[in-house]
PDB file of C-alpha atoms in Angstrom:
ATOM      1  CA  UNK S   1      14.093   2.763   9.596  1.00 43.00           C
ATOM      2  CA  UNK S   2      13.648   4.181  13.281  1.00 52.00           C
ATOM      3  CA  UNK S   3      10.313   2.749  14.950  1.00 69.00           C
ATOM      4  CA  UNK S   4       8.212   6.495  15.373  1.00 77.00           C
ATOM      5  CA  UNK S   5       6.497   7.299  18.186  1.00 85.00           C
ATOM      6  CA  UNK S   6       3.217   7.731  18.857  1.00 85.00           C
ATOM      7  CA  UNK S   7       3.593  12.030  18.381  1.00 90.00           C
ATOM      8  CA  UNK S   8       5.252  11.175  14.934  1.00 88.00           C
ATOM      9  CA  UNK S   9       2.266   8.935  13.814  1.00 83.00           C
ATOM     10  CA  UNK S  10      -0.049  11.141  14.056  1.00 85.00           C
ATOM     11  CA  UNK S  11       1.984  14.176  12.548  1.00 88.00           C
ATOM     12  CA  UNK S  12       2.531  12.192   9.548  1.00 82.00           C
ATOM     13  CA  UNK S  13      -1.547  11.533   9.589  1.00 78.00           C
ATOM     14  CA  UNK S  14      -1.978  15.004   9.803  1.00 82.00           C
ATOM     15  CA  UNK S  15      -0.045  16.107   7.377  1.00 81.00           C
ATOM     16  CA  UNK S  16      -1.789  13.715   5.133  1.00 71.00           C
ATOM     17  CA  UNK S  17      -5.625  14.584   6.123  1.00 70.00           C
ATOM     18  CA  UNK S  18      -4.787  18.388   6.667  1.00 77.00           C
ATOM     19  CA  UNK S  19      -1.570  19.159   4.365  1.00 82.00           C
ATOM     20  CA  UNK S  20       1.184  21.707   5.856  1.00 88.00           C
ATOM     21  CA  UNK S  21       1.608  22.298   9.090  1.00 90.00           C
ATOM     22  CA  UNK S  22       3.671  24.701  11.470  1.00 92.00           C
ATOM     23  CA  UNK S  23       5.845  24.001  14.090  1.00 92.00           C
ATOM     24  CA  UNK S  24       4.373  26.098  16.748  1.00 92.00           C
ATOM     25  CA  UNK S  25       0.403  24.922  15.688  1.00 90.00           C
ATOM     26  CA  UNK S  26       1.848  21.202  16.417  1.00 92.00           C
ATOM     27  CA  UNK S  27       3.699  22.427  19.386  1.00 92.00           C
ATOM     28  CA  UNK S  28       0.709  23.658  20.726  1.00 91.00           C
ATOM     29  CA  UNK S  29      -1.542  20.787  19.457  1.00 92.00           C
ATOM     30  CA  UNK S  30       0.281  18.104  21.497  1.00 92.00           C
ATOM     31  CA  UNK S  31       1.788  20.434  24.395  1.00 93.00           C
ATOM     32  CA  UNK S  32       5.813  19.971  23.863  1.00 93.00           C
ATOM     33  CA  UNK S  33       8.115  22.383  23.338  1.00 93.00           C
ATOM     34  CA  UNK S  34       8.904  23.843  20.121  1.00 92.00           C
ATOM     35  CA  UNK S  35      11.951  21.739  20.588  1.00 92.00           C
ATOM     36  CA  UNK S  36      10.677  18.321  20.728  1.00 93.00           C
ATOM     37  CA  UNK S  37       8.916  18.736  17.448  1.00 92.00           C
ATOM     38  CA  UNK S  38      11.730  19.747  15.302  1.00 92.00           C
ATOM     39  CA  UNK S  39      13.071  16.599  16.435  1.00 92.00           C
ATOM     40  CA  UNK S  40      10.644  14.782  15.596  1.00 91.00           C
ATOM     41  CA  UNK S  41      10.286  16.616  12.460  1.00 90.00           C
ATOM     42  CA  UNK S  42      13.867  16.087  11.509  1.00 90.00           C
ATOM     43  CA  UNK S  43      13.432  11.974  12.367  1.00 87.00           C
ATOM     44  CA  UNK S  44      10.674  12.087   9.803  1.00 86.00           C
ATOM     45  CA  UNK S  45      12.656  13.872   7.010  1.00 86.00           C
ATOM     46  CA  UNK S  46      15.546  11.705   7.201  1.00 82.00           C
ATOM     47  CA  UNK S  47      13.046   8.532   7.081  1.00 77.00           C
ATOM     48  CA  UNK S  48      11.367  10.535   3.950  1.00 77.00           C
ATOM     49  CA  UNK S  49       7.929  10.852   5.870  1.00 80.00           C
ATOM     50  CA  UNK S  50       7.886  14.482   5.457  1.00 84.00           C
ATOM     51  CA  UNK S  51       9.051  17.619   3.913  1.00 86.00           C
ATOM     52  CA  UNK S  52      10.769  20.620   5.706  1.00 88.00           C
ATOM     53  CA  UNK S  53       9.186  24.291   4.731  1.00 89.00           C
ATOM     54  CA  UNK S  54       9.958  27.236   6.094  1.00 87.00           C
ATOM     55  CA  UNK S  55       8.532  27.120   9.880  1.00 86.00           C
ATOM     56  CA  UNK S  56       7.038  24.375   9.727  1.00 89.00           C
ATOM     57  CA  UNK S  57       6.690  20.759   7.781  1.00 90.00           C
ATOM     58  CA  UNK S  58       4.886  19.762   4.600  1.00 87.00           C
ATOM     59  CA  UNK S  59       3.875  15.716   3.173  1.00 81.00           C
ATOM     60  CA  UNK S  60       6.446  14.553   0.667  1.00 76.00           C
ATOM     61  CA  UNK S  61       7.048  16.065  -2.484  1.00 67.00           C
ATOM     62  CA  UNK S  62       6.582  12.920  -4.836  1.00 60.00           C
ATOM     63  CA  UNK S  63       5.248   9.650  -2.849  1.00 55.00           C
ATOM     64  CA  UNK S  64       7.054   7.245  -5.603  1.00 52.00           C
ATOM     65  CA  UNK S  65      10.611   8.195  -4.277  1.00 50.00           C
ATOM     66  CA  UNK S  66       9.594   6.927  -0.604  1.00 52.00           C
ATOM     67  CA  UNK S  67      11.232   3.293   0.059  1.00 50.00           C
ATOM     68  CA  UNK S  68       8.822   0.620   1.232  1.00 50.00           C
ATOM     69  CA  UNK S  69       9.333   0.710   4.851  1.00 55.00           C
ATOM     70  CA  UNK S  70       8.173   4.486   4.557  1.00 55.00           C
ATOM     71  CA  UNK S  71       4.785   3.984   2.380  1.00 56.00           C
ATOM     72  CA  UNK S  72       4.461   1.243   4.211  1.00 55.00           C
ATOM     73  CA  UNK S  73       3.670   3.993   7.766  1.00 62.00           C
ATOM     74  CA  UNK S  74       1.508   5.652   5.250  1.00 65.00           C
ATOM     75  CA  UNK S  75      -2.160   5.766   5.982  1.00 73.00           C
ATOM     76  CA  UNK S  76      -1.658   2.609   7.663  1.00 81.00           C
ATOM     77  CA  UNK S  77      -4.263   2.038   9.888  1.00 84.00           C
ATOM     78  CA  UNK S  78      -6.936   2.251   6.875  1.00 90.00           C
ATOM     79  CA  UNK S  79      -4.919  -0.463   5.331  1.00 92.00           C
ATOM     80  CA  UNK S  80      -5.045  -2.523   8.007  1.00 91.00           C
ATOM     81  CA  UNK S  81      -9.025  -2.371   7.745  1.00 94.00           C
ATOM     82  CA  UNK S  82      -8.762  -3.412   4.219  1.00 96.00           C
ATOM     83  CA  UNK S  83      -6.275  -5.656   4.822  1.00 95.00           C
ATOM     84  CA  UNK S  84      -8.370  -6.995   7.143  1.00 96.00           C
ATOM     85  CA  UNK S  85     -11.756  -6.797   4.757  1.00 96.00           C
ATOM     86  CA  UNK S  86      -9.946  -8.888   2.170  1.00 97.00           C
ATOM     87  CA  UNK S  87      -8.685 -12.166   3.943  1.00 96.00           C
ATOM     88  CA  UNK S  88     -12.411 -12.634   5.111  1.00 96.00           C
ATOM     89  CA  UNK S  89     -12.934 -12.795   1.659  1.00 96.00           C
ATOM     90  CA  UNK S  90     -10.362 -15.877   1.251  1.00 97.00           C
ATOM     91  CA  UNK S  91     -11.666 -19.250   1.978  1.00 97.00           C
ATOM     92  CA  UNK S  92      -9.396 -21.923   3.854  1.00 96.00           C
ATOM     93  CA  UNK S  93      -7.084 -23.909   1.052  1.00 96.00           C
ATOM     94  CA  UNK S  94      -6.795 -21.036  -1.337  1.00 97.00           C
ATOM     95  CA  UNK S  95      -3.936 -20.056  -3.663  1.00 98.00           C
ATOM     96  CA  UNK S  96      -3.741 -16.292  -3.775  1.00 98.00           C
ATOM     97  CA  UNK S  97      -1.250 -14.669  -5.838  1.00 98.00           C
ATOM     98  CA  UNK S  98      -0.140 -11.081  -4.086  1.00 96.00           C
ATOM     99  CA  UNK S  99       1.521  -8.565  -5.765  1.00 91.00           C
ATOM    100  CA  UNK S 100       3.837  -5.269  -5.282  1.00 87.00           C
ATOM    101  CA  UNK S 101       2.556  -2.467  -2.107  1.00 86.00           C
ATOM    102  CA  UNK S 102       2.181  -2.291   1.195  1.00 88.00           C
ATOM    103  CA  UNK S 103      -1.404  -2.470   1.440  1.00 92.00           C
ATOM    104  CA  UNK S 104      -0.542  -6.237  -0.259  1.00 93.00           C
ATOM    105  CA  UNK S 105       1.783  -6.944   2.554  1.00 91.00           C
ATOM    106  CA  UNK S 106      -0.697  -5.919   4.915  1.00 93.00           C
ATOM    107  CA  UNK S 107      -3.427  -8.152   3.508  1.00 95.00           C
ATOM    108  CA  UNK S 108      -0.721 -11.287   3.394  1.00 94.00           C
ATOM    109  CA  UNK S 109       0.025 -10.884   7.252  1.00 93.00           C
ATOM    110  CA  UNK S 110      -3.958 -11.184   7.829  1.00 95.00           C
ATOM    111  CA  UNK S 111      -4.077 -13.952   5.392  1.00 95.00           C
ATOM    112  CA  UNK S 112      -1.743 -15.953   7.820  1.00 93.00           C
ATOM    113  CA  UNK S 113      -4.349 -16.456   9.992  1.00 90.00           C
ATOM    114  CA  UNK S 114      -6.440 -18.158   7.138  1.00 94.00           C
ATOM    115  CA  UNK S 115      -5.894 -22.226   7.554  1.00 93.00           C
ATOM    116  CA  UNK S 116      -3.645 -24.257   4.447  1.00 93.00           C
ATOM    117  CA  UNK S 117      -3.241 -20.993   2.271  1.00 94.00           C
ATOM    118  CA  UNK S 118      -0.877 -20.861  -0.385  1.00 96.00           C
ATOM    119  CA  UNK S 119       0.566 -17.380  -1.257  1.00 96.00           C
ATOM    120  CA  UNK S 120       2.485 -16.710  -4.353  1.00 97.00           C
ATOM    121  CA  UNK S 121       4.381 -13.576  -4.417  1.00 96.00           C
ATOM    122  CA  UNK S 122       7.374 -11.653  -5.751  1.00 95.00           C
ATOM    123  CA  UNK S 123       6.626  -9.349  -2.589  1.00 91.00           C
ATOM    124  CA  UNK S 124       9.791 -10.013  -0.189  1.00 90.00           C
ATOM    125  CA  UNK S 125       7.965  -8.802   2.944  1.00 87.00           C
ATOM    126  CA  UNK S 126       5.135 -10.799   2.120  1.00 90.00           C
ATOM    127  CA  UNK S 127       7.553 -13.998   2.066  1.00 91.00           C
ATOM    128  CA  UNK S 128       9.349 -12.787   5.649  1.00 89.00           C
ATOM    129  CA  UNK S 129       5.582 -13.161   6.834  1.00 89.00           C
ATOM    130  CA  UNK S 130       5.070 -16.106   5.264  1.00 90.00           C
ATOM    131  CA  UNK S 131       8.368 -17.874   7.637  1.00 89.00           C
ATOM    132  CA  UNK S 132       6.718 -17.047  10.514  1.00 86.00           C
ATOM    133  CA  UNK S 133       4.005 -19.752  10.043  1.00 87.00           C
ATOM    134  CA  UNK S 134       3.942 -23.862   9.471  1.00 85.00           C
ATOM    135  CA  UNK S 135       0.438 -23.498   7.843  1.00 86.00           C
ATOM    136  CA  UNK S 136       1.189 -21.623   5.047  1.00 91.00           C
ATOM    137  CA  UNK S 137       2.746 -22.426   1.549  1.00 93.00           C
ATOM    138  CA  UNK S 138       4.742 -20.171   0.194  1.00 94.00           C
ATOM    139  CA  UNK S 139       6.083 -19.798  -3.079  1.00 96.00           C
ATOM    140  CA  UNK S 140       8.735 -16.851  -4.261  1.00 96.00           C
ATOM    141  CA  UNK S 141       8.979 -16.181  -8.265  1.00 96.00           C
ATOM    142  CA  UNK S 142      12.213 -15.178  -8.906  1.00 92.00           C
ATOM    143  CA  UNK S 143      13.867 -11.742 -10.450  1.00 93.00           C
ATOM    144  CA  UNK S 144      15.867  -8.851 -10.045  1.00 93.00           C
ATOM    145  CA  UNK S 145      16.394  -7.809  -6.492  1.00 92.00           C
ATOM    146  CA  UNK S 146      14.378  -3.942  -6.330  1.00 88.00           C
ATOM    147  CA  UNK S 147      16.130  -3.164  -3.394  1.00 81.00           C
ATOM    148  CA  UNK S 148      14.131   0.314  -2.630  1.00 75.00           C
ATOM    149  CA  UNK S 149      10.808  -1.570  -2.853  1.00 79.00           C
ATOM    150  CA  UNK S 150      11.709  -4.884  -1.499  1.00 83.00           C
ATOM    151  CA  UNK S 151      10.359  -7.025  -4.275  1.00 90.00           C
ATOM    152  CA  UNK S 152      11.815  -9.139  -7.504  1.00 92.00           C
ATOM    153  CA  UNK S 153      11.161  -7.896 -11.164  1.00 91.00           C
ATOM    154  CA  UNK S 154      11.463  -8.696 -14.619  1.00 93.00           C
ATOM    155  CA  UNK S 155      10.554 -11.245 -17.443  1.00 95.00           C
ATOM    156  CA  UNK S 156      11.545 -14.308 -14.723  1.00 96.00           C
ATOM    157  CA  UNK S 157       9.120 -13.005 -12.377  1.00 96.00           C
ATOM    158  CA  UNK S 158       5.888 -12.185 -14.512  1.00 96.00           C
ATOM    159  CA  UNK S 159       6.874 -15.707 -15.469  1.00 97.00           C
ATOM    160  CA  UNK S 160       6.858 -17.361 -12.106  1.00 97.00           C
ATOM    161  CA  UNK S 161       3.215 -16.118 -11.873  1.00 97.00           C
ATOM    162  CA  UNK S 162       1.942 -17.822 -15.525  1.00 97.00           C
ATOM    163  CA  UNK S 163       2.918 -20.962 -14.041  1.00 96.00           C
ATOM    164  CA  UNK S 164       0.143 -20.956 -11.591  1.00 97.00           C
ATOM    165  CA  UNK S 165      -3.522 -20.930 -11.863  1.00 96.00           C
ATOM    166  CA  UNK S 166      -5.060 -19.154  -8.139  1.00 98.00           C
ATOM    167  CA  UNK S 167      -8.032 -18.862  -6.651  1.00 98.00           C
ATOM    168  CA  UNK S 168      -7.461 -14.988  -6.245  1.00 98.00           C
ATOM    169  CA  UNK S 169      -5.071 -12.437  -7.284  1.00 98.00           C
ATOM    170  CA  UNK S 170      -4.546  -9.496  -4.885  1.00 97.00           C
ATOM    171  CA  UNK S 171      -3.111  -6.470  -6.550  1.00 97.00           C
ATOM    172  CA  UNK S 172      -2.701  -2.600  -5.606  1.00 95.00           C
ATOM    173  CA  UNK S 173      -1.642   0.619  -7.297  1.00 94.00           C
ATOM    174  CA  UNK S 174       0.015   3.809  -7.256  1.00 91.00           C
ATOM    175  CA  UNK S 175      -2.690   5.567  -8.190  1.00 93.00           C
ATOM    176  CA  UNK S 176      -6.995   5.694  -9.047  1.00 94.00           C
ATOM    177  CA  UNK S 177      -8.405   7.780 -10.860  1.00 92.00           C
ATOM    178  CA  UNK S 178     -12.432   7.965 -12.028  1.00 88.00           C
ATOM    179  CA  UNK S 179     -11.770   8.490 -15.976  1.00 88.00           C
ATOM    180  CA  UNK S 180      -9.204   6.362 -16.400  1.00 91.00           C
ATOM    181  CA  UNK S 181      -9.293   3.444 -13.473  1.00 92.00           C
ATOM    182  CA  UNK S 182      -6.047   1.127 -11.544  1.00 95.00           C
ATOM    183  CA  UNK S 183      -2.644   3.115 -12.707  1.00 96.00           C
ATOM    184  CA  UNK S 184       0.972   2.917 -11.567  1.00 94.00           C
ATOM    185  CA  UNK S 185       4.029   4.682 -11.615  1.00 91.00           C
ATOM    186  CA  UNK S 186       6.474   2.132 -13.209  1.00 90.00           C
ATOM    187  CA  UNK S 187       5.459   0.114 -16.215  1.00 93.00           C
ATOM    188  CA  UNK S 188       6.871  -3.246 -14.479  1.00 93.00           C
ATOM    189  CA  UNK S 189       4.503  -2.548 -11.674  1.00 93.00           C
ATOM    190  CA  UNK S 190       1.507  -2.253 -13.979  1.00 95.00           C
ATOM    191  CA  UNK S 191       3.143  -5.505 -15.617  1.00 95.00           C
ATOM    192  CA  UNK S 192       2.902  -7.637 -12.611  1.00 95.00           C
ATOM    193  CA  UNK S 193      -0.841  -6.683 -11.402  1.00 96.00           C
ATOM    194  CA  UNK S 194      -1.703  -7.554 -15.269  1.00 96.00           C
ATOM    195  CA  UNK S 195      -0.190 -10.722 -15.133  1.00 97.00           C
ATOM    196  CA  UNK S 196      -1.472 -11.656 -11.554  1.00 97.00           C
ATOM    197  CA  UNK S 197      -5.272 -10.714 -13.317  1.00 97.00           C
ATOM    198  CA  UNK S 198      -4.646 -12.834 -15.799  1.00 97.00           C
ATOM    199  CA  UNK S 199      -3.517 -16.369 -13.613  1.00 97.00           C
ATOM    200  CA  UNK S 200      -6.142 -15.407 -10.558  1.00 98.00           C
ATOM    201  CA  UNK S 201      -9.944 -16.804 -11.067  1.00 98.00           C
ATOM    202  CA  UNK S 202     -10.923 -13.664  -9.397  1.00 97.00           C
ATOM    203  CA  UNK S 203      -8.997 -10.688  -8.556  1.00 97.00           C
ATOM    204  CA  UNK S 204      -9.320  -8.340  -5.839  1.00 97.00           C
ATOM    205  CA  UNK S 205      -7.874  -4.391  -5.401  1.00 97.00           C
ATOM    206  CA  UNK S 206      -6.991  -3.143  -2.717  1.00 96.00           C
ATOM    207  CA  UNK S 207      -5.962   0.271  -2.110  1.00 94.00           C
ATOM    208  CA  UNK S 208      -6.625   3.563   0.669  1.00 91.00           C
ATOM    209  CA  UNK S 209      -8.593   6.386  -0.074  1.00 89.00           C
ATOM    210  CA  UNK S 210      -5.163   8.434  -0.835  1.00 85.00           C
ATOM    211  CA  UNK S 211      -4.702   6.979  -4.015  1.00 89.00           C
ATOM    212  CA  UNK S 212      -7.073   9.202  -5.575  1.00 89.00           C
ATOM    213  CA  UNK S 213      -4.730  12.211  -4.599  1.00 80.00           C
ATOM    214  CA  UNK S 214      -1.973  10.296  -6.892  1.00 85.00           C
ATOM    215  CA  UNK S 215      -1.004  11.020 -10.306  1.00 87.00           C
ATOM    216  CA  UNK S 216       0.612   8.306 -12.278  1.00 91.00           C
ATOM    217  CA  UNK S 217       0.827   7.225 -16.339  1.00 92.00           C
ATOM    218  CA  UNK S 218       1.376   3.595 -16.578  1.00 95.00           C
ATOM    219  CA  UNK S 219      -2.204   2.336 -16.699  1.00 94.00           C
ATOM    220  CA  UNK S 220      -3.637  -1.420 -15.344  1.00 95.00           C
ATOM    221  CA  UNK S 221      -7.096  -1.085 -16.531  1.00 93.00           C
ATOM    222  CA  UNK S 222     -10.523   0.098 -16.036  1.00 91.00           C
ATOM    223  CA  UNK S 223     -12.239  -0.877 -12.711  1.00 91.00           C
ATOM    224  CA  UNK S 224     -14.230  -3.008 -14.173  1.00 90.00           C
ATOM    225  CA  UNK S 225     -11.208  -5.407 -15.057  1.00 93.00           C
ATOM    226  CA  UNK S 226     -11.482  -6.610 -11.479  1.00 95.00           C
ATOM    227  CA  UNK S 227     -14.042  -8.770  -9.458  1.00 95.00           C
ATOM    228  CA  UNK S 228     -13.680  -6.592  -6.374  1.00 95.00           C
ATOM    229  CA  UNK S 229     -12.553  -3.189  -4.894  1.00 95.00           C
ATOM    230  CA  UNK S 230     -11.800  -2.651  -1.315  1.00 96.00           C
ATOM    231  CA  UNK S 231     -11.049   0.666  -0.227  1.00 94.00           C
ATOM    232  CA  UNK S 232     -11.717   2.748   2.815  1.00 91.00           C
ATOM    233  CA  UNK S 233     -13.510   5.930   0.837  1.00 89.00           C
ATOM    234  CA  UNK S 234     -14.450   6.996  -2.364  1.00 87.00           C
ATOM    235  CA  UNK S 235     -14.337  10.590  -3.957  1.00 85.00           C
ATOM    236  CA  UNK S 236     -16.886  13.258  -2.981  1.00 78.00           C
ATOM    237  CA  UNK S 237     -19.896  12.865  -5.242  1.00 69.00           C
ATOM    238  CA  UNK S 238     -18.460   9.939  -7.218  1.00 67.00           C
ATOM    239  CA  UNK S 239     -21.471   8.299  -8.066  1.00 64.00           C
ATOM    240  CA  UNK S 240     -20.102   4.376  -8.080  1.00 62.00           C
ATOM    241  CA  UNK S 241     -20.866   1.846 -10.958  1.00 60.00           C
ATOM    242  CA  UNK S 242     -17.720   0.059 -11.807  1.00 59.00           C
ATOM    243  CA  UNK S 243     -17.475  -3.602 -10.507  1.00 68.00           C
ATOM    244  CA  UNK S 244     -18.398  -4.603  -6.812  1.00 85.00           C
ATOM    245  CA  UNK S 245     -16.986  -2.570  -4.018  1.00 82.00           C
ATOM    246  CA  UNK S 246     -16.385  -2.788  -0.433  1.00 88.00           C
ATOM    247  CA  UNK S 247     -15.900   0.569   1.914  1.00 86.00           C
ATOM    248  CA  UNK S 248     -14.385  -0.056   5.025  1.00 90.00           C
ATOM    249  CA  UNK S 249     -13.623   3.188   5.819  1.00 71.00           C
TER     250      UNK S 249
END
């Protein structure tokens, strides 16, 4: 994927706190030609960041079909912050499992600065990390290469994780929802945050504000099947009673 600039960043927030937008209101908005923004429109089709409309661009259809790399961009400075929110949570010497997402990945490159941590993942990004430090023990359960998503899956992998017994599990999802709590799009994702809940002492979820937005079927459980939530907002007039919860928004 082509690094974006600084312009394309905050289209792609835009798009996602505002929804459509024309080419001549961004034009405008950041004082470049008309030009310069179908190029950088067109460099964040191609990377799947976006969604060409008639004269203008739109967020992408169906956030499931985006590769890693590109959710990854997503929203990513509130994922940072809880990122961030969650290694303070993780003591020096602990084994944290870590699933599937970005928001994951993001919480395993602040863990690196946490002293003798083990991580345990099937999260391929989350193991580049881990190589680029001597104080941190990494395991990888094995699987199926998921190319698109840049992780391992099936029965091997769910039972890489049963072999270990963690201080925390770290998981994510596709999707929140008030009624019916943690869901994901694929049934193997839902699989591994299940079986990282059930090897973890405590469990932790982690996921931006946009998840709420989502629609997906495959469900993990009820919010009250973790120990803590960390997000960055919750929905208007939600009143909030499901396990303990952390804004960092």
């Amino acid at each position: 994927m082509a690094e974006m600039n600084d312009r394309q960043r905050e289209i792609v927030e835009r798009l996602r706190s505002s929804g459509q937008q024309s080419i001549n209101q961004l034009a405008e908005y950041f004082g470049v030609a008309t030009q310069t923004i179908r190029r950088d429109i067109n460099d964040l089709c191609d990377q799947g960041l976006a969604r060409r409309v008639h004269g203008g661009v739109a967020p992408p259809a169906n956030p499931v079909n985006l590769n890693f790399r590109a959710r990854s961009i997503l929203n990513e400075d509130p994922k940072r912050r809880i990122a961030t929110a969650t290694a303070q949570m993780i003591p020096p010497g602990a084994t944290v499992l870590l699933g599937i997402g970005t928001t994951v990945q993001y919480t395993a490159e602040a863990l690196l600065n946490t002293a003798d941590i083990t991580l345990v993942t099937n999260n391929l990004e989350v193991a580049t990390l881990a190589c680029s430090v001597d104080h941190c023990e990494a395991h990888v359960v094995g699987g199926q290469l998921r190319l698109e998503d840049r992780d391992l899956v099936g029965a091997s992998t769910l039972e890489g994780y049963r072999r270990f017994v963690a201080d925390f599990g770290i998981i994510s999802c596709g999707a929140l929802d008030p009624d019916y709590g943690i869901l994901d799009y694929k049934q193997f994702d839902a699989e591994v945050s299940n079986t990282i809940r059930a090897a973890a002492r405590k469990t932790i979820l982690v996921a931006d504000s946009s998840k709420w937005d989502n629609k997906a079927s495959n469900r993990v459980g009820d919010f009250t099947s973790v120990d803590h939530f960390i997000t960055d907002a919750l929905p208007k007039g939600q009143d909030w009673g499901y396990c303990p919860l952390s804004l960092v928004g």
